[in-house]
Short mmCIF file of C-alpha atoms in Angstrom, two decimals:
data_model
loop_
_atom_site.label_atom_id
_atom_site.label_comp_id
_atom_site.label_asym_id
_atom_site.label_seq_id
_atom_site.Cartn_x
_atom_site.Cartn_y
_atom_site.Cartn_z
CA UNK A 1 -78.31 51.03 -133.68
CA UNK A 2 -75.21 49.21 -135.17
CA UNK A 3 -72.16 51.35 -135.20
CA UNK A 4 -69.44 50.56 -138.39
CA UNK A 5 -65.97 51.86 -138.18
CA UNK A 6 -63.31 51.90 -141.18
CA UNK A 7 -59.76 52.37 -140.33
CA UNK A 8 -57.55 53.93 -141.99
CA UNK A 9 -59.83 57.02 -142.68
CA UNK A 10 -57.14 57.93 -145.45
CA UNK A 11 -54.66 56.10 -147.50
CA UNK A 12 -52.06 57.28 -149.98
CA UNK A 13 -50.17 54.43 -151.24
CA UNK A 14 -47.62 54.49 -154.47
CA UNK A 15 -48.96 52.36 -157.34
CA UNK A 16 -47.47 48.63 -156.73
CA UNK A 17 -48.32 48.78 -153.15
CA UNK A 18 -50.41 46.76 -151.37
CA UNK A 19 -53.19 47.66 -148.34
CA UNK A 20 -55.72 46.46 -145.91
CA UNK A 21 -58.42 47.90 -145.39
CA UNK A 22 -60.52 46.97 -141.73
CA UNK A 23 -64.46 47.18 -141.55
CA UNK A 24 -65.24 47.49 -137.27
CA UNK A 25 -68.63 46.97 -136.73
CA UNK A 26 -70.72 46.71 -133.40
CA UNK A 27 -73.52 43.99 -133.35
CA UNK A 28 -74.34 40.67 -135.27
CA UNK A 29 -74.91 41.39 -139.01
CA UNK A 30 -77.00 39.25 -141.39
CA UNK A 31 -75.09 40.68 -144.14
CA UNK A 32 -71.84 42.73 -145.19
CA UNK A 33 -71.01 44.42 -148.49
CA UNK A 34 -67.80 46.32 -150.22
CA UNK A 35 -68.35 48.97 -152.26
CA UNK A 36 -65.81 51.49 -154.57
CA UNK A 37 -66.87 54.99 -155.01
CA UNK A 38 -64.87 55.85 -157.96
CA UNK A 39 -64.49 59.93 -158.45
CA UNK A 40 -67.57 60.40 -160.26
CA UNK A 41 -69.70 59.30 -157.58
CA UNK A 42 -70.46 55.83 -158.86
CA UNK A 43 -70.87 52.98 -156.40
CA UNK A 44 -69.49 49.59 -157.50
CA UNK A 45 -70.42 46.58 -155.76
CA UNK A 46 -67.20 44.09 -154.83
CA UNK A 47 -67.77 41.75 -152.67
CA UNK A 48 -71.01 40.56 -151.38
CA UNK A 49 -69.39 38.98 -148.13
CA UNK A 50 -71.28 38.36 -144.44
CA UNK A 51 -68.45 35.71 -143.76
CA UNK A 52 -65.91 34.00 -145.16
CA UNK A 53 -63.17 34.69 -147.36
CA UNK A 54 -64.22 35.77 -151.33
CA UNK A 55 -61.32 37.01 -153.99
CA UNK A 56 -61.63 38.66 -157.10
CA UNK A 57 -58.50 39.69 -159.35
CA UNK A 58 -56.83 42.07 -156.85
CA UNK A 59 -58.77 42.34 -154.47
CA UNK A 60 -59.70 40.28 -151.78
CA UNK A 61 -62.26 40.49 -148.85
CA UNK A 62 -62.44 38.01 -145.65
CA UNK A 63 -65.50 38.57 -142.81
CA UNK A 64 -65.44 36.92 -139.69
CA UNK A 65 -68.87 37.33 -138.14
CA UNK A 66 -67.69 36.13 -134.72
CA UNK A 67 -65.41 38.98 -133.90
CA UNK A 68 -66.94 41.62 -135.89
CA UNK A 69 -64.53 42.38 -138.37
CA UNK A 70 -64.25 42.85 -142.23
CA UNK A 71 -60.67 42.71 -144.16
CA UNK A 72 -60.18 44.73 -147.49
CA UNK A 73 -56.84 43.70 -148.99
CA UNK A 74 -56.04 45.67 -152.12
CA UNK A 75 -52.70 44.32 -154.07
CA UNK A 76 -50.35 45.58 -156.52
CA UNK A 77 -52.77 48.82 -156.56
CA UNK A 78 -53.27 50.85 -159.72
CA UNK A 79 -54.03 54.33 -159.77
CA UNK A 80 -57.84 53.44 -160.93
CA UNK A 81 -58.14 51.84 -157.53
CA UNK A 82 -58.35 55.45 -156.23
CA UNK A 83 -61.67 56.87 -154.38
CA UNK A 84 -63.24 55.37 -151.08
CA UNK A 85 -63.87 52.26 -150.23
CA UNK A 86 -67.11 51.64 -148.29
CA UNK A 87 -68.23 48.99 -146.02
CA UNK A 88 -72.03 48.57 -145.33
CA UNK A 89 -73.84 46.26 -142.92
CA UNK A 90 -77.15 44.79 -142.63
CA UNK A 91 -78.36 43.96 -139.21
CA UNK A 92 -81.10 41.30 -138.63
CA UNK A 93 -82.53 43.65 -135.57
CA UNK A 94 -85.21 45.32 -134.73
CA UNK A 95 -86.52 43.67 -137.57
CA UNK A 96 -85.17 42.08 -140.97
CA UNK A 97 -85.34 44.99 -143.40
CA UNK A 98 -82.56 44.41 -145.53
CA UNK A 99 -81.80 47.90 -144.89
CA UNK A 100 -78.06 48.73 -145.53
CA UNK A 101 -75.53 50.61 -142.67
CA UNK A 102 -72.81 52.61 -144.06
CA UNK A 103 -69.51 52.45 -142.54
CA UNK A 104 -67.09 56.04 -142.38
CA UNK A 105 -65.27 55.24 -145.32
CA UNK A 106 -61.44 54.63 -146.00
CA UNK A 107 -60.19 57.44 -148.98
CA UNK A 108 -57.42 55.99 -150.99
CA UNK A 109 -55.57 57.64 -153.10
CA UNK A 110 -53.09 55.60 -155.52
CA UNK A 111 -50.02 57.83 -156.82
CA UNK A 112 -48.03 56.62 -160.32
CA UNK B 1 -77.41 41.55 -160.93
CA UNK B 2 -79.97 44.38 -161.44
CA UNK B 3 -79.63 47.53 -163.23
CA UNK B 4 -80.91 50.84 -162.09
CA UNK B 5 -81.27 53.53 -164.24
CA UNK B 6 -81.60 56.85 -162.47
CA UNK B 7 -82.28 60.23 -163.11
CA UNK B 8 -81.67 63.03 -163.76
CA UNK B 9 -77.93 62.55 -163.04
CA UNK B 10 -77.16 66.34 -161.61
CA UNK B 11 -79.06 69.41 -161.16
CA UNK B 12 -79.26 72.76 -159.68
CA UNK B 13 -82.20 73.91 -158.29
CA UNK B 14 -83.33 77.67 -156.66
CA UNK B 15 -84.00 76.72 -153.17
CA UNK B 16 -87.38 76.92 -152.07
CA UNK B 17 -88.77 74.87 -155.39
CA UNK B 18 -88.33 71.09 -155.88
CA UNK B 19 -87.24 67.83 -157.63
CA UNK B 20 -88.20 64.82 -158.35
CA UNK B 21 -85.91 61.66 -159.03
CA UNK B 22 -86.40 59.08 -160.76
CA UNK B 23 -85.05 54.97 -160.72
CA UNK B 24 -85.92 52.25 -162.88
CA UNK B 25 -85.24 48.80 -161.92
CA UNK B 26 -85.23 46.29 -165.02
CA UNK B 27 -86.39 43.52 -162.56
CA UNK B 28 -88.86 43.29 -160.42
CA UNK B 29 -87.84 44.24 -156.64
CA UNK B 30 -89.72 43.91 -153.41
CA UNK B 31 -87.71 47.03 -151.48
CA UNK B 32 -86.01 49.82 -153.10
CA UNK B 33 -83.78 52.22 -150.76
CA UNK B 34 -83.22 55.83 -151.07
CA UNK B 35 -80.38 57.23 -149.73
CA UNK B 36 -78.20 60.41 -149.29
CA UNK B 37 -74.66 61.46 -148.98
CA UNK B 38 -73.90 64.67 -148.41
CA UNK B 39 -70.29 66.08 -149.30
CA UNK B 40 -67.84 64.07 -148.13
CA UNK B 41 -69.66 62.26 -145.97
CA UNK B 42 -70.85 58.44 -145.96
CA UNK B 43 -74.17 57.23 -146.93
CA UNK B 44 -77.05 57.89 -144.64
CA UNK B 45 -80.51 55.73 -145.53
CA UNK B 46 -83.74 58.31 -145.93
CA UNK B 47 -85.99 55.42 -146.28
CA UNK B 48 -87.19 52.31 -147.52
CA UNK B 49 -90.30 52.43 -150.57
CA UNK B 50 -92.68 49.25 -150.80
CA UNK B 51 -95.05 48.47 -153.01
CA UNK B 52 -98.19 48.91 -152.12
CA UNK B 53 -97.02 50.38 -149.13
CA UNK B 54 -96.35 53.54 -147.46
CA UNK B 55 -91.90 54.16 -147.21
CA UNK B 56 -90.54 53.66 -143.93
CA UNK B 57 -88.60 56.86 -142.59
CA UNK B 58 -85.63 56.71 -140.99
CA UNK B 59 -84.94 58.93 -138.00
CA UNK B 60 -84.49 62.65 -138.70
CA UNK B 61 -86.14 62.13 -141.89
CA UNK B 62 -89.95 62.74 -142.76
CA UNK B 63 -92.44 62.56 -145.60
CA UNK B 64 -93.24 66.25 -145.74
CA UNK B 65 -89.86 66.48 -146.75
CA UNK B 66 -88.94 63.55 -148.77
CA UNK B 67 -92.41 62.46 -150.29
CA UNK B 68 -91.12 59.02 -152.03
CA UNK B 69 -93.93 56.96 -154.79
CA UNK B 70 -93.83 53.27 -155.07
CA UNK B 71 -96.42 52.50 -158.02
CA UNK B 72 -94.83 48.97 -158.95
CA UNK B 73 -92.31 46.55 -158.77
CA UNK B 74 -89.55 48.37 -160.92
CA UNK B 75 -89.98 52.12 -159.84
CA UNK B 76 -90.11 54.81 -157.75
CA UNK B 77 -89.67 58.49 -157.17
CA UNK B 78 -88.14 60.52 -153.97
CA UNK B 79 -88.89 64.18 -154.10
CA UNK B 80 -86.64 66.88 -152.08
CA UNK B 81 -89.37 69.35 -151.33
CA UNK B 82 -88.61 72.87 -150.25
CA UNK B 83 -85.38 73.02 -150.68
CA UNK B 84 -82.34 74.73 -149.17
CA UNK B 85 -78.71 74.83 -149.83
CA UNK B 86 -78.21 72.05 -147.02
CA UNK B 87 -80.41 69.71 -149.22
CA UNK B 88 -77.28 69.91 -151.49
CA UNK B 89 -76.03 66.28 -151.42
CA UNK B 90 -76.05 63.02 -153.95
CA UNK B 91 -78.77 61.12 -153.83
CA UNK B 92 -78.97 57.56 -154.49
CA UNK B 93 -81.45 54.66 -155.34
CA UNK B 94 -81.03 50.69 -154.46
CA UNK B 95 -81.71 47.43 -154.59
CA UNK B 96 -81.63 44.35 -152.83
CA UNK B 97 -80.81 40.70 -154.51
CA UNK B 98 -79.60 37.51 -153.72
CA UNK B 99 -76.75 36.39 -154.39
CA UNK B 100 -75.26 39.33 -155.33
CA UNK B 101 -76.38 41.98 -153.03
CA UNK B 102 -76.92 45.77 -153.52
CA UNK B 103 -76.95 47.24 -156.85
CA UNK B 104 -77.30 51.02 -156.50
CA UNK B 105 -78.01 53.33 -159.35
CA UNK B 106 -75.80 56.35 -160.94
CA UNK B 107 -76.84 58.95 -158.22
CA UNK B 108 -78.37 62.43 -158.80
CA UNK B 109 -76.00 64.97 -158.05
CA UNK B 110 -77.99 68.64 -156.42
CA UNK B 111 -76.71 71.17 -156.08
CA UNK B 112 -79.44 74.09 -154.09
CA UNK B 113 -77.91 77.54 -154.89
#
């Protein structure tokens, strides 16, 4: 099945900083998503992106299908940006299922 | 986008008994997803419910186990059956909509002591 990497694994910035997060992932996807898990477990939906480029406030996402790669650029970070950041796939093989693949997760942890 | 309301939100449980979660979609939804993530760890799909349908299992996981109910469009149920202290993970509902994506609901914290 389709294999999705996240680099860094961890990431300890000071707040003001910016980062970029990289989604790796193995096969063609139909779809790509960006999720938050804040520190109570809640999952928060950013960017709904299987290509292009997509911004919102602070953050920023860009997918480019071709080469199998997913950008996550947080700026001027605030310490409510902390938790992990997820990336999760959707591949259009065996069959269409919609079904989601979750990448390994980046941990970020935003210092005042 | 939808909202899921699921439940209970934590709970800890004698291993060997069972629970049951609930979600509530406020939309009507072909394909609701259960998942699980166990601590510190990513997201790993148990299986997909249909209505009107028996779930789909993904590898390593099986109905005996994880009995899910799909009555209608805007619910459905996963039960941990059996449980031991490795069954100790969140679990987590979702949904599937267009343009926005995945919507997944609060997650149900166990904890199997």
């Amino acid at each position: 099945g389709i294999q999705v990497e996240q680099s860094p694994p961890d990431l300890i910035l000071q707040e003001g900083a910016n980062s970029t997060l990289r989604c790796n992932f193995s096969d063609s996807v139909n779809n790509l998503q960006w999720f938050h898990q804040n520190p109570w477990g809640q999952l928060i939906n950013l960017f709904y992106i299987p290509s292009g480029t997509k911004q919102n406030g602070r953050l920023s996402a860009t997918t480019v299908a071709t080469e199998r790669y997913s950008l996550l650029y947080i700026s001027s970070s605030q310490t409510t940006d902390s938790g992990v950041y997820f990336c999760a796939v959707g591949s259009p093989l065996p069959t269409n299922t919609d079904k989601l693949i979750f990448g390994t997760g980046t941990r970020l942890q935003v210092f005042p | 986008s939808a909202v899921i309301s699921q439940k209970p939100s934590r709970d800890i449980c004698q291993r060997g008994t069972s629970l049951t979660i609930q979600c509530q979609v406020d939309s009507q939804v072909t394909m609701m997803f259960w998942y699980r993530q166990q601590p510190g760890q990513s997201l790993t799909l148990i299986a997909t419910a249909n209505q009107g349908s028996e779930a789909t299992y993904e590898s390593g996981f099986v109905i005996d186990k994880f009995p899910i109910s799909r009555p209608n469009l805007t619910f459905s149920t996963l039960t941990v059956s059996n449980m031991s202290p490795e069954d100790s993970s969140i679990y987590l509902c979702s949904v599937v909509g267009r343009p926005y994506g995945y919507t997944f609901g609060s997650g149900t914290r166990l904890t199997v002591v």
